[in-house]
Amino acid sequence: MFFIDTIELKGLGNRHYLAGGGRTAVAVDPPRDIDQVLAAAARRGVRITHVVETHIHNDYVTGGLELARLTGARYLVPAGAQVSFARVPVADGDTVAVDAGLELRAVATPGHTPHHTAYVLREEGRPVAAFTGGSLLIGTVGRPDLVEPRLTERLARAQHASAHRLAAELPDETSVLPTHGFGSFCSSAQAEGDATTIGVEKKVNAALTQDVDSFVAGLLAGLDDIPAYYAHMGPANAGGPAPVDLTPPAVADAREIAARLAAGEWVVDLRNRVAFAEGHVAGSFNFEADGKIATYLAWMIPWGKPVTLLAESPEQLAAAQRELVRVGIDRPAAAATGAPEQWVAEDAALASFPRSTFAGLAARGTDGIVVLDVRRDSERAGGHLPGSVHIPIHELHRRLGEVPAGTVWVHCAGGMRAAIAASLLDAAGRDVVAVDDGFDAAARAGLTVVTG
């Protein structure tokens, strides 16, 4: 008998896996914080003998090299990947024994990257699962535009061919276990559902139901923005990431927090957006710990700029640290826990701003105010408020000067990004109202929504 444990990285929208038999196992696409997969192996009572990468990742820092070092496992990386560390190069058709009667077979599946490789888990020679990385996902495929613009169309065509190869070579009942597709921007679309098989994908996946030209045209037309920090992930992974340090950061008192703000550093408040709006350190930014903090903070912060974290508890701080090391933000400059009253001087007042809904905006009316839409281009194309200013959240920090004068009512699709934007505007001295509401409520509130 074999087992497959799925380990979720909800903040980044990814999964990684531990698969094996009674004694030994293989880890697939592990993230930087490897303690979770080590714990999974301990629960199973197995030894990790192999660590495999489907590709050099663009959206997170791998823990594969460190996991292999700590466990003594063989580290398998596609032979076509240019890396600067020792590894076992994997070519199409290579097989490795995982446990008695259990083996992995490498299948070249270029498309997400030129060297992308899937791994088929076979029990007594019968395929039972395919670890497809960024190739065949649930209802979609990995995006082909993260490597080099000149390669994008070629890789899109390769994605189509790779999907068809997997569909042709594997039985319909084979489980498809991708790394991306659960919120990751490495996916060309969001996964529909939680599990799938080759047979299901043959019926629903555009890569398997459309001819190559139609598929490529649709894929390229639907590509979204690329998070800025992706530019740093590939080089970090190819160079060999250093081990993580998740020990608590140095403690900052109110004086140090003020000094870091005065020096132009980022001070990030991890509390929920309701609490932040009610009272916060003036000049601080709000990235909710329970939101996609790794994606949006890494996307927006100037790379390498020191960041101080403010959290309501040590547990919230530790969780945020874990999220951030996965995307290469290794060590906060400092941190503080508790309440905002503890983070400012005794004679200093807390800053605040109001929150509202689309019904509140409709009741107020849009005359004499600025309505700022911070959704992505693809979201806005599906409907927007006429006359609203559009600056995607990941561009707002460097485009604050483009926001017209006046009170700013800022919205996104659900409220989280609006809260980030409101904190940026508030820190810049603007009068702001955060619309904490789903955009589908705008029309129901009586506001005009237009498309195009």
Short mmCIF file of N, CA and C in Angstrom, two decimals, residues 39-201:
data_model
loop_
_atom_site.label_atom_id
_atom_site.label_comp_id
_atom_site.label_asym_id
_atom_site.label_seq_id
_atom_site.Cartn_x
_atom_site.Cartn_y
_atom_site.Cartn_z
N ALA A 39 7.48 16.76 9.78
CA ALA A 39 6.49 16.28 10.74
C ALA A 39 5.58 15.23 10.12
N ALA A 40 5.22 15.43 8.84
CA ALA A 40 4.37 14.45 8.15
C ALA A 40 5.09 13.12 8.04
N ALA A 41 6.39 13.17 7.74
CA ALA A 41 7.17 11.93 7.65
C ALA A 41 7.26 11.24 9.01
N ALA A 42 7.42 12.05 10.06
CA ALA A 42 7.50 11.47 11.40
C ALA A 42 6.18 10.80 11.78
N ARG A 43 5.07 11.43 11.43
CA ARG A 43 3.76 10.82 11.74
C ARG A 43 3.59 9.49 11.01
N ARG A 44 4.11 9.42 9.80
CA ARG A 44 4.00 8.19 9.02
C ARG A 44 5.04 7.15 9.42
N GLY A 45 6.07 7.59 10.15
CA GLY A 45 7.14 6.67 10.52
C GLY A 45 7.99 6.26 9.34
N VAL A 46 8.18 7.19 8.38
CA VAL A 46 8.96 6.89 7.18
C VAL A 46 10.18 7.80 7.10
N ARG A 47 11.15 7.37 6.32
CA ARG A 47 12.35 8.16 6.06
C ARG A 47 12.25 8.77 4.66
N ILE A 48 12.54 10.06 4.55
CA ILE A 48 12.53 10.72 3.24
C ILE A 48 13.84 10.39 2.53
N THR A 49 13.73 9.63 1.46
CA THR A 49 14.92 9.21 0.71
C THR A 49 15.13 10.01 -0.56
N HIS A 50 14.07 10.68 -1.03
CA HIS A 50 14.17 11.48 -2.24
C HIS A 50 13.39 12.79 -2.07
N VAL A 51 13.93 13.84 -2.60
CA VAL A 51 13.24 15.13 -2.70
C VAL A 51 13.27 15.50 -4.17
N VAL A 52 12.10 15.82 -4.73
CA VAL A 52 12.04 16.12 -6.16
C VAL A 52 11.42 17.50 -6.40
N GLU A 53 11.93 18.16 -7.41
CA GLU A 53 11.38 19.43 -7.88
C GLU A 53 10.81 19.23 -9.27
N THR A 54 9.60 19.71 -9.48
CA THR A 54 9.04 19.65 -10.83
C THR A 54 9.64 20.73 -11.72
N HIS A 55 10.10 21.83 -11.10
CA HIS A 55 10.69 22.93 -11.86
C HIS A 55 11.33 23.92 -10.90
N ILE A 56 12.08 24.86 -11.44
CA ILE A 56 12.60 25.97 -10.63
C ILE A 56 11.44 26.94 -10.43
N HIS A 57 11.00 27.07 -9.19
CA HIS A 57 9.77 27.80 -8.90
C HIS A 57 9.96 29.31 -9.01
N ASN A 58 8.90 29.97 -9.47
CA ASN A 58 8.89 31.42 -9.61
C ASN A 58 8.11 32.13 -8.52
N ASP A 59 7.31 31.38 -7.75
CA ASP A 59 6.43 32.05 -6.79
C ASP A 59 6.77 31.78 -5.34
N TYR A 60 7.73 30.92 -5.07
CA TYR A 60 8.16 30.73 -3.69
C TYR A 60 9.58 30.19 -3.67
N VAL A 61 10.21 30.33 -2.52
CA VAL A 61 11.57 29.81 -2.33
C VAL A 61 11.47 28.36 -1.89
N THR A 62 12.19 27.50 -2.56
CA THR A 62 12.11 26.07 -2.26
C THR A 62 12.86 25.72 -0.98
N GLY A 63 12.39 24.66 -0.35
CA GLY A 63 13.10 24.07 0.78
C GLY A 63 13.77 22.76 0.41
N GLY A 64 13.75 22.44 -0.89
CA GLY A 64 14.24 21.15 -1.33
C GLY A 64 15.69 20.89 -1.00
N LEU A 65 16.54 21.87 -1.24
CA LEU A 65 17.97 21.69 -0.99
C LEU A 65 18.24 21.44 0.49
N GLU A 66 17.62 22.22 1.36
CA GLU A 66 17.82 22.06 2.79
C GLU A 66 17.21 20.76 3.30
N LEU A 67 16.05 20.38 2.76
CA LEU A 67 15.42 19.13 3.18
C LEU A 67 16.31 17.94 2.82
N ALA A 68 16.88 17.97 1.62
CA ALA A 68 17.77 16.89 1.20
C ALA A 68 19.02 16.84 2.09
N ARG A 69 19.53 18.01 2.44
CA ARG A 69 20.73 18.07 3.29
C ARG A 69 20.45 17.48 4.67
N LEU A 70 19.31 17.84 5.25
CA LEU A 70 19.00 17.39 6.60
C LEU A 70 18.68 15.91 6.67
N THR A 71 18.04 15.37 5.63
CA THR A 71 17.59 13.98 5.65
C THR A 71 18.57 13.02 4.97
N GLY A 72 19.52 13.58 4.21
CA GLY A 72 20.40 12.73 3.42
C GLY A 72 19.74 12.19 2.16
N ALA A 73 18.59 12.77 1.81
CA ALA A 73 17.86 12.31 0.62
C ALA A 73 18.57 12.73 -0.66
N ARG A 74 18.32 12.01 -1.72
CA ARG A 74 18.79 12.42 -3.05
C ARG A 74 17.89 13.56 -3.53
N TYR A 75 18.52 14.58 -4.08
CA TYR A 75 17.79 15.78 -4.52
C TYR A 75 17.68 15.76 -6.03
N LEU A 76 16.48 15.50 -6.52
CA LEU A 76 16.24 15.36 -7.96
C LEU A 76 15.68 16.67 -8.52
N VAL A 77 16.38 17.20 -9.53
CA VAL A 77 15.99 18.45 -10.19
C VAL A 77 16.09 18.22 -11.69
N PRO A 78 15.13 18.72 -12.47
CA PRO A 78 15.19 18.52 -13.91
C PRO A 78 16.55 18.88 -14.49
N ALA A 79 17.05 18.02 -15.36
CA ALA A 79 18.40 18.19 -15.91
C ALA A 79 18.55 19.51 -16.66
N GLY A 80 17.47 20.00 -17.26
CA GLY A 80 17.55 21.23 -18.04
C GLY A 80 17.58 22.49 -17.21
N ALA A 81 17.35 22.38 -15.92
CA ALA A 81 17.37 23.56 -15.05
C ALA A 81 18.80 23.96 -14.75
N GLN A 82 19.10 25.23 -14.93
CA GLN A 82 20.45 25.73 -14.67
C GLN A 82 20.55 26.12 -13.20
N VAL A 83 21.28 25.32 -12.43
CA VAL A 83 21.43 25.57 -11.00
C VAL A 83 22.91 25.55 -10.64
N SER A 84 23.22 26.13 -9.48
CA SER A 84 24.62 26.24 -9.08
C SER A 84 24.96 25.35 -7.91
N PHE A 85 24.15 24.34 -7.63
CA PHE A 85 24.42 23.43 -6.52
C PHE A 85 24.39 21.99 -7.05
N ALA A 86 24.95 21.09 -6.28
CA ALA A 86 24.96 19.68 -6.66
C ALA A 86 23.57 19.09 -6.49
N ARG A 87 23.15 18.34 -7.50
CA ARG A 87 21.85 17.68 -7.44
C ARG A 87 21.89 16.48 -8.37
N VAL A 88 20.86 15.65 -8.33
CA VAL A 88 20.73 14.53 -9.26
C VAL A 88 19.91 15.03 -10.44
N PRO A 89 20.51 15.19 -11.62
CA PRO A 89 19.74 15.67 -12.77
C PRO A 89 18.77 14.60 -13.26
N VAL A 90 17.54 15.02 -13.53
CA VAL A 90 16.49 14.08 -13.94
C VAL A 90 16.13 14.33 -15.40
N ALA A 91 16.09 13.27 -16.17
CA ALA A 91 15.72 13.35 -17.59
C ALA A 91 14.45 12.55 -17.83
N ASP A 92 13.82 12.83 -18.94
CA ASP A 92 12.58 12.15 -19.31
C ASP A 92 12.77 10.63 -19.29
N GLY A 93 11.87 9.96 -18.59
CA GLY A 93 11.91 8.50 -18.54
C GLY A 93 12.69 7.92 -17.38
N ASP A 94 13.43 8.75 -16.65
CA ASP A 94 14.16 8.25 -15.49
C ASP A 94 13.20 7.72 -14.43
N THR A 95 13.60 6.68 -13.74
CA THR A 95 12.77 6.14 -12.66
C THR A 95 13.60 6.03 -11.38
N VAL A 96 12.95 6.19 -10.26
CA VAL A 96 13.59 6.00 -8.96
C VAL A 96 12.67 5.18 -8.08
N ALA A 97 13.25 4.28 -7.31
CA ALA A 97 12.47 3.47 -6.38
C ALA A 97 12.17 4.28 -5.14
N VAL A 98 10.91 4.31 -4.75
CA VAL A 98 10.47 5.05 -3.57
C VAL A 98 10.35 4.11 -2.37
N ASP A 99 9.75 2.96 -2.58
CA ASP A 99 9.58 1.94 -1.54
C ASP A 99 9.32 0.63 -2.27
N ALA A 100 9.14 -0.42 -1.55
CA ALA A 100 8.90 -1.72 -2.18
C ALA A 100 7.67 -1.65 -3.09
N GLY A 101 7.88 -1.94 -4.36
CA GLY A 101 6.78 -1.92 -5.32
C GLY A 101 6.32 -0.55 -5.73
N LEU A 102 7.03 0.49 -5.30
CA LEU A 102 6.59 1.86 -5.55
C LEU A 102 7.73 2.63 -6.19
N GLU A 103 7.45 3.28 -7.32
CA GLU A 103 8.49 4.05 -8.00
C GLU A 103 7.93 5.32 -8.62
N LEU A 104 8.83 6.26 -8.89
CA LEU A 104 8.50 7.49 -9.61
C LEU A 104 9.12 7.43 -10.99
N ARG A 105 8.36 7.89 -11.98
CA ARG A 105 8.88 8.00 -13.35
C ARG A 105 8.78 9.44 -13.78
N ALA A 106 9.89 9.99 -14.25
CA ALA A 106 9.93 11.37 -14.71
C ALA A 106 9.35 11.48 -16.12
N VAL A 107 8.50 12.50 -16.31
CA VAL A 107 7.90 12.74 -17.62
C VAL A 107 8.15 14.21 -17.98
N ALA A 108 8.89 14.45 -19.03
CA ALA A 108 9.16 15.82 -19.46
C ALA A 108 7.84 16.48 -19.86
N THR A 109 7.53 17.61 -19.21
CA THR A 109 6.28 18.33 -19.48
C THR A 109 6.57 19.82 -19.60
N PRO A 110 7.35 20.23 -20.58
CA PRO A 110 7.67 21.65 -20.73
C PRO A 110 6.41 22.48 -20.98
N GLY A 111 6.47 23.73 -20.57
CA GLY A 111 5.33 24.63 -20.78
C GLY A 111 5.31 25.72 -19.72
N HIS A 112 5.21 25.33 -18.46
CA HIS A 112 5.29 26.31 -17.38
C HIS A 112 6.71 26.88 -17.33
N THR A 113 7.67 26.01 -17.51
CA THR A 113 9.07 26.38 -17.74
C THR A 113 9.58 25.44 -18.83
N PRO A 114 10.72 25.79 -19.47
CA PRO A 114 11.23 24.90 -20.51
C PRO A 114 11.65 23.53 -19.99
N HIS A 115 12.07 23.45 -18.73
CA HIS A 115 12.60 22.20 -18.18
C HIS A 115 11.58 21.45 -17.33
N HIS A 116 10.34 21.89 -17.30
CA HIS A 116 9.36 21.33 -16.36
C HIS A 116 9.25 19.81 -16.50
N THR A 117 9.15 19.15 -15.36
CA THR A 117 9.07 17.69 -15.32
C THR A 117 7.99 17.26 -14.34
N ALA A 118 7.11 16.38 -14.79
CA ALA A 118 6.12 15.77 -13.90
C ALA A 118 6.66 14.43 -13.43
N TYR A 119 6.10 13.92 -12.33
CA TYR A 119 6.54 12.64 -11.79
C TYR A 119 5.32 11.75 -11.59
N VAL A 120 5.35 10.59 -12.22
CA VAL A 120 4.24 9.65 -12.12
C VAL A 120 4.58 8.60 -11.06
N LEU A 121 3.71 8.48 -10.08
CA LEU A 121 3.88 7.48 -9.03
C LEU A 121 3.23 6.18 -9.51
N ARG A 122 4.03 5.12 -9.51
CA ARG A 122 3.54 3.83 -9.99
C ARG A 122 3.65 2.78 -8.88
N GLU A 123 2.55 2.04 -8.69
CA GLU A 123 2.52 0.94 -7.73
C GLU A 123 2.48 -0.37 -8.51
N GLU A 124 3.53 -1.16 -8.34
CA GLU A 124 3.65 -2.42 -9.10
C GLU A 124 3.48 -2.17 -10.60
N GLY A 125 4.05 -1.06 -11.06
CA GLY A 125 4.03 -0.73 -12.48
C GLY A 125 2.79 -0.01 -12.94
N ARG A 126 1.78 0.14 -12.07
CA ARG A 126 0.51 0.77 -12.45
C ARG A 126 0.51 2.24 -12.01
N PRO A 127 0.31 3.19 -12.93
CA PRO A 127 0.25 4.60 -12.53
C PRO A 127 -0.93 4.86 -11.60
N VAL A 128 -0.65 5.51 -10.47
CA VAL A 128 -1.72 5.82 -9.53
C VAL A 128 -1.88 7.31 -9.30
N ALA A 129 -0.82 8.07 -9.55
CA ALA A 129 -0.90 9.52 -9.35
C ALA A 129 0.19 10.19 -10.17
N ALA A 130 -0.09 11.42 -10.55
CA ALA A 130 0.90 12.22 -11.28
C ALA A 130 1.09 13.54 -10.55
N PHE A 131 2.32 13.81 -10.12
CA PHE A 131 2.66 15.09 -9.51
C PHE A 131 3.02 16.03 -10.65
N THR A 132 2.08 16.91 -10.97
CA THR A 132 2.18 17.67 -12.22
C THR A 132 2.69 19.09 -12.04
N GLY A 133 3.03 19.50 -10.82
CA GLY A 133 3.67 20.80 -10.62
C GLY A 133 2.90 21.95 -11.21
N GLY A 134 3.47 22.59 -12.22
CA GLY A 134 2.83 23.70 -12.91
C GLY A 134 2.44 23.35 -14.32
N SER A 135 2.27 22.06 -14.60
CA SER A 135 1.88 21.61 -15.93
C SER A 135 0.36 21.48 -15.99
N LEU A 136 -0.16 20.29 -15.88
CA LEU A 136 -1.61 20.06 -15.88
C LEU A 136 -2.15 20.33 -14.48
N LEU A 137 -3.03 21.33 -14.37
CA LEU A 137 -3.62 21.69 -13.08
C LEU A 137 -5.08 21.25 -13.06
N ILE A 138 -5.80 21.63 -12.02
CA ILE A 138 -7.21 21.27 -11.94
C ILE A 138 -8.00 22.24 -12.82
N GLY A 139 -8.41 21.79 -13.98
CA GLY A 139 -9.21 22.60 -14.90
C GLY A 139 -8.44 23.63 -15.68
N THR A 140 -7.13 23.68 -15.53
CA THR A 140 -6.35 24.70 -16.22
C THR A 140 -4.90 24.22 -16.33
N VAL A 141 -3.99 25.13 -16.63
CA VAL A 141 -2.56 24.81 -16.69
C VAL A 141 -1.78 25.95 -16.04
N GLY A 142 -0.51 25.69 -15.77
CA GLY A 142 0.35 26.75 -15.27
C GLY A 142 0.63 27.77 -16.36
N ARG A 143 0.82 29.01 -15.96
CA ARG A 143 1.03 30.06 -16.95
C ARG A 143 2.41 29.93 -17.60
N PRO A 144 2.51 30.30 -18.88
CA PRO A 144 3.76 30.10 -19.63
C PRO A 144 4.60 31.37 -19.78
N ASP A 145 4.24 32.45 -19.08
CA ASP A 145 4.87 33.74 -19.34
C ASP A 145 5.80 34.21 -18.23
N LEU A 146 6.24 33.30 -17.38
CA LEU A 146 7.05 33.70 -16.23
C LEU A 146 8.55 33.59 -16.47
N VAL A 147 8.94 33.04 -17.60
CA VAL A 147 10.36 32.79 -17.84
C VAL A 147 10.99 33.91 -18.66
N GLU A 148 10.42 34.18 -19.83
CA GLU A 148 10.99 35.14 -20.76
C GLU A 148 9.94 35.45 -21.81
N PRO A 149 9.63 36.73 -22.05
CA PRO A 149 8.57 37.07 -23.02
C PRO A 149 8.74 36.42 -24.39
N ARG A 150 9.98 36.28 -24.83
CA ARG A 150 10.20 35.68 -26.15
C ARG A 150 9.78 34.21 -26.19
N LEU A 151 9.68 33.57 -25.04
CA LEU A 151 9.34 32.15 -25.00
C LEU A 151 7.87 31.88 -24.73
N THR A 152 7.10 32.93 -24.44
CA THR A 152 5.75 32.71 -23.93
C THR A 152 4.87 31.90 -24.87
N GLU A 153 4.80 32.28 -26.14
CA GLU A 153 3.92 31.53 -27.05
C GLU A 153 4.44 30.11 -27.25
N ARG A 154 5.73 29.97 -27.38
CA ARG A 154 6.31 28.63 -27.55
C ARG A 154 5.98 27.74 -26.34
N LEU A 155 6.09 28.31 -25.15
CA LEU A 155 5.79 27.53 -23.94
C LEU A 155 4.29 27.24 -23.82
N ALA A 156 3.45 28.17 -24.28
CA ALA A 156 2.01 27.91 -24.28
C ALA A 156 1.69 26.70 -25.16
N ARG A 157 2.33 26.63 -26.31
CA ARG A 157 2.12 25.48 -27.19
C ARG A 157 2.66 24.20 -26.56
N ALA A 158 3.78 24.35 -25.85
CA ALA A 158 4.34 23.19 -25.16
C ALA A 158 3.41 22.71 -24.04
N GLN A 159 2.72 23.64 -23.36
CA GLN A 159 1.76 23.24 -22.33
C GLN A 159 0.68 22.36 -22.93
N HIS A 160 0.19 22.73 -24.10
CA HIS A 160 -0.85 21.94 -24.77
C HIS A 160 -0.33 20.54 -25.06
N ALA A 161 0.89 20.46 -25.62
CA ALA A 161 1.46 19.16 -25.96
C ALA A 161 1.73 18.32 -24.71
N SER A 162 2.20 18.95 -23.64
CA SER A 162 2.48 18.22 -22.41
C SER A 162 1.22 17.66 -21.78
N ALA A 163 0.15 18.45 -21.80
CA ALA A 163 -1.12 17.98 -21.27
C ALA A 163 -1.60 16.76 -22.05
N HIS A 164 -1.47 16.83 -23.37
CA HIS A 164 -1.91 15.71 -24.20
C HIS A 164 -1.04 14.48 -23.98
N ARG A 165 0.25 14.70 -23.73
CA ARG A 165 1.10 13.54 -23.45
C ARG A 165 0.66 12.84 -22.16
N LEU A 166 0.42 13.60 -21.11
CA LEU A 166 -0.03 13.01 -19.86
C LEU A 166 -1.36 12.28 -20.05
N ALA A 167 -2.27 12.89 -20.79
CA ALA A 167 -3.58 12.28 -21.01
C ALA A 167 -3.47 11.00 -21.82
N ALA A 168 -2.51 10.96 -22.73
CA ALA A 168 -2.36 9.78 -23.57
C ALA A 168 -1.67 8.63 -22.84
N GLU A 169 -0.74 8.96 -21.96
CA GLU A 169 0.08 7.93 -21.34
C GLU A 169 -0.48 7.39 -20.03
N LEU A 170 -1.41 8.12 -19.42
CA LEU A 170 -1.87 7.73 -18.09
C LEU A 170 -3.32 7.26 -18.12
N PRO A 171 -3.67 6.29 -17.32
CA PRO A 171 -5.06 5.83 -17.23
C PRO A 171 -5.97 6.93 -16.71
N ASP A 172 -7.24 6.87 -17.08
CA ASP A 172 -8.19 7.91 -16.68
C ASP A 172 -8.30 8.05 -15.17
N GLU A 173 -8.11 6.97 -14.43
CA GLU A 173 -8.30 7.04 -12.98
C GLU A 173 -7.08 7.61 -12.25
N THR A 174 -6.01 7.93 -12.96
CA THR A 174 -4.81 8.47 -12.32
C THR A 174 -5.11 9.83 -11.67
N SER A 175 -4.79 9.98 -10.41
CA SER A 175 -4.97 11.26 -9.72
C SER A 175 -3.98 12.29 -10.25
N VAL A 176 -4.46 13.50 -10.44
CA VAL A 176 -3.61 14.62 -10.87
C VAL A 176 -3.37 15.50 -9.65
N LEU A 177 -2.11 15.64 -9.26
CA LEU A 177 -1.74 16.34 -8.03
C LEU A 177 -0.79 17.49 -8.37
N PRO A 178 -1.33 18.67 -8.67
CA PRO A 178 -0.48 19.80 -9.05
C PRO A 178 0.04 20.56 -7.83
N THR A 179 1.07 21.35 -8.07
CA THR A 179 1.59 22.24 -7.03
C THR A 179 0.83 23.56 -7.03
N HIS A 180 0.53 24.08 -8.20
CA HIS A 180 -0.13 25.38 -8.34
C HIS A 180 -1.63 25.21 -8.62
N GLY A 181 -2.34 26.37 -8.56
CA GLY A 181 -3.73 26.39 -8.99
C GLY A 181 -4.75 26.65 -7.91
N PHE A 182 -4.30 26.91 -6.69
CA PHE A 182 -5.23 27.08 -5.58
C PHE A 182 -5.19 28.51 -5.03
N GLY A 183 -4.89 29.44 -5.93
CA GLY A 183 -4.74 30.84 -5.56
C GLY A 183 -3.42 31.42 -6.00
N SER A 184 -2.51 30.56 -6.43
CA SER A 184 -1.19 31.02 -6.88
C SER A 184 -1.30 31.77 -8.20
N PHE A 185 -0.51 32.84 -8.33
CA PHE A 185 -0.45 33.56 -9.60
C PHE A 185 0.38 32.81 -10.63
N CYS A 186 0.93 31.64 -10.28
CA CYS A 186 1.59 30.78 -11.26
C CYS A 186 0.58 30.04 -12.12
N SER A 187 -0.66 30.01 -11.69
CA SER A 187 -1.71 29.34 -12.45
C SER A 187 -2.32 30.32 -13.44
N SER A 188 -2.66 29.82 -14.62
CA SER A 188 -3.28 30.69 -15.63
C SER A 188 -4.74 30.97 -15.30
N ALA A 189 -5.33 30.20 -14.40
CA ALA A 189 -6.70 30.41 -13.90
C ALA A 189 -6.81 29.68 -12.57
N GLN A 190 -7.86 29.99 -11.83
CA GLN A 190 -8.04 29.33 -10.55
C GLN A 190 -8.64 27.94 -10.70
N ALA A 191 -8.19 27.03 -9.85
CA ALA A 191 -8.68 25.66 -9.90
C ALA A 191 -10.17 25.62 -9.59
N GLU A 192 -10.88 24.78 -10.31
CA GLU A 192 -12.28 24.54 -10.04
C GLU A 192 -12.39 23.19 -9.33
N GLY A 193 -12.56 23.23 -8.03
CA GLY A 193 -12.62 22.00 -7.26
C GLY A 193 -11.33 21.73 -6.52
N ASP A 194 -11.34 20.61 -5.79
CA ASP A 194 -10.22 20.30 -4.90
C ASP A 194 -9.41 19.10 -5.34
N ALA A 195 -9.97 18.26 -6.22
CA ALA A 195 -9.29 17.04 -6.65
C ALA A 195 -9.72 16.73 -8.07
N THR A 196 -8.87 15.97 -8.76
CA THR A 196 -9.20 15.64 -10.13
C THR A 196 -8.42 14.41 -10.58
N THR A 197 -8.77 13.92 -11.75
CA THR A 197 -8.09 12.78 -12.37
C THR A 197 -7.84 13.09 -13.84
N ILE A 198 -7.04 12.25 -14.46
CA ILE A 198 -6.80 12.41 -15.90
C ILE A 198 -8.12 12.35 -16.66
N GLY A 199 -8.99 11.42 -16.29
CA GLY A 199 -10.27 11.29 -16.99
C GLY A 199 -11.13 12.53 -16.89
N VAL A 200 -11.18 13.12 -15.71
CA VAL A 200 -11.96 14.35 -15.54
C VAL A 200 -11.35 15.47 -16.37
N GLU A 201 -10.03 15.60 -16.35
CA GLU A 201 -9.38 16.69 -17.09
C GLU A 201 -9.61 16.54 -18.60
#
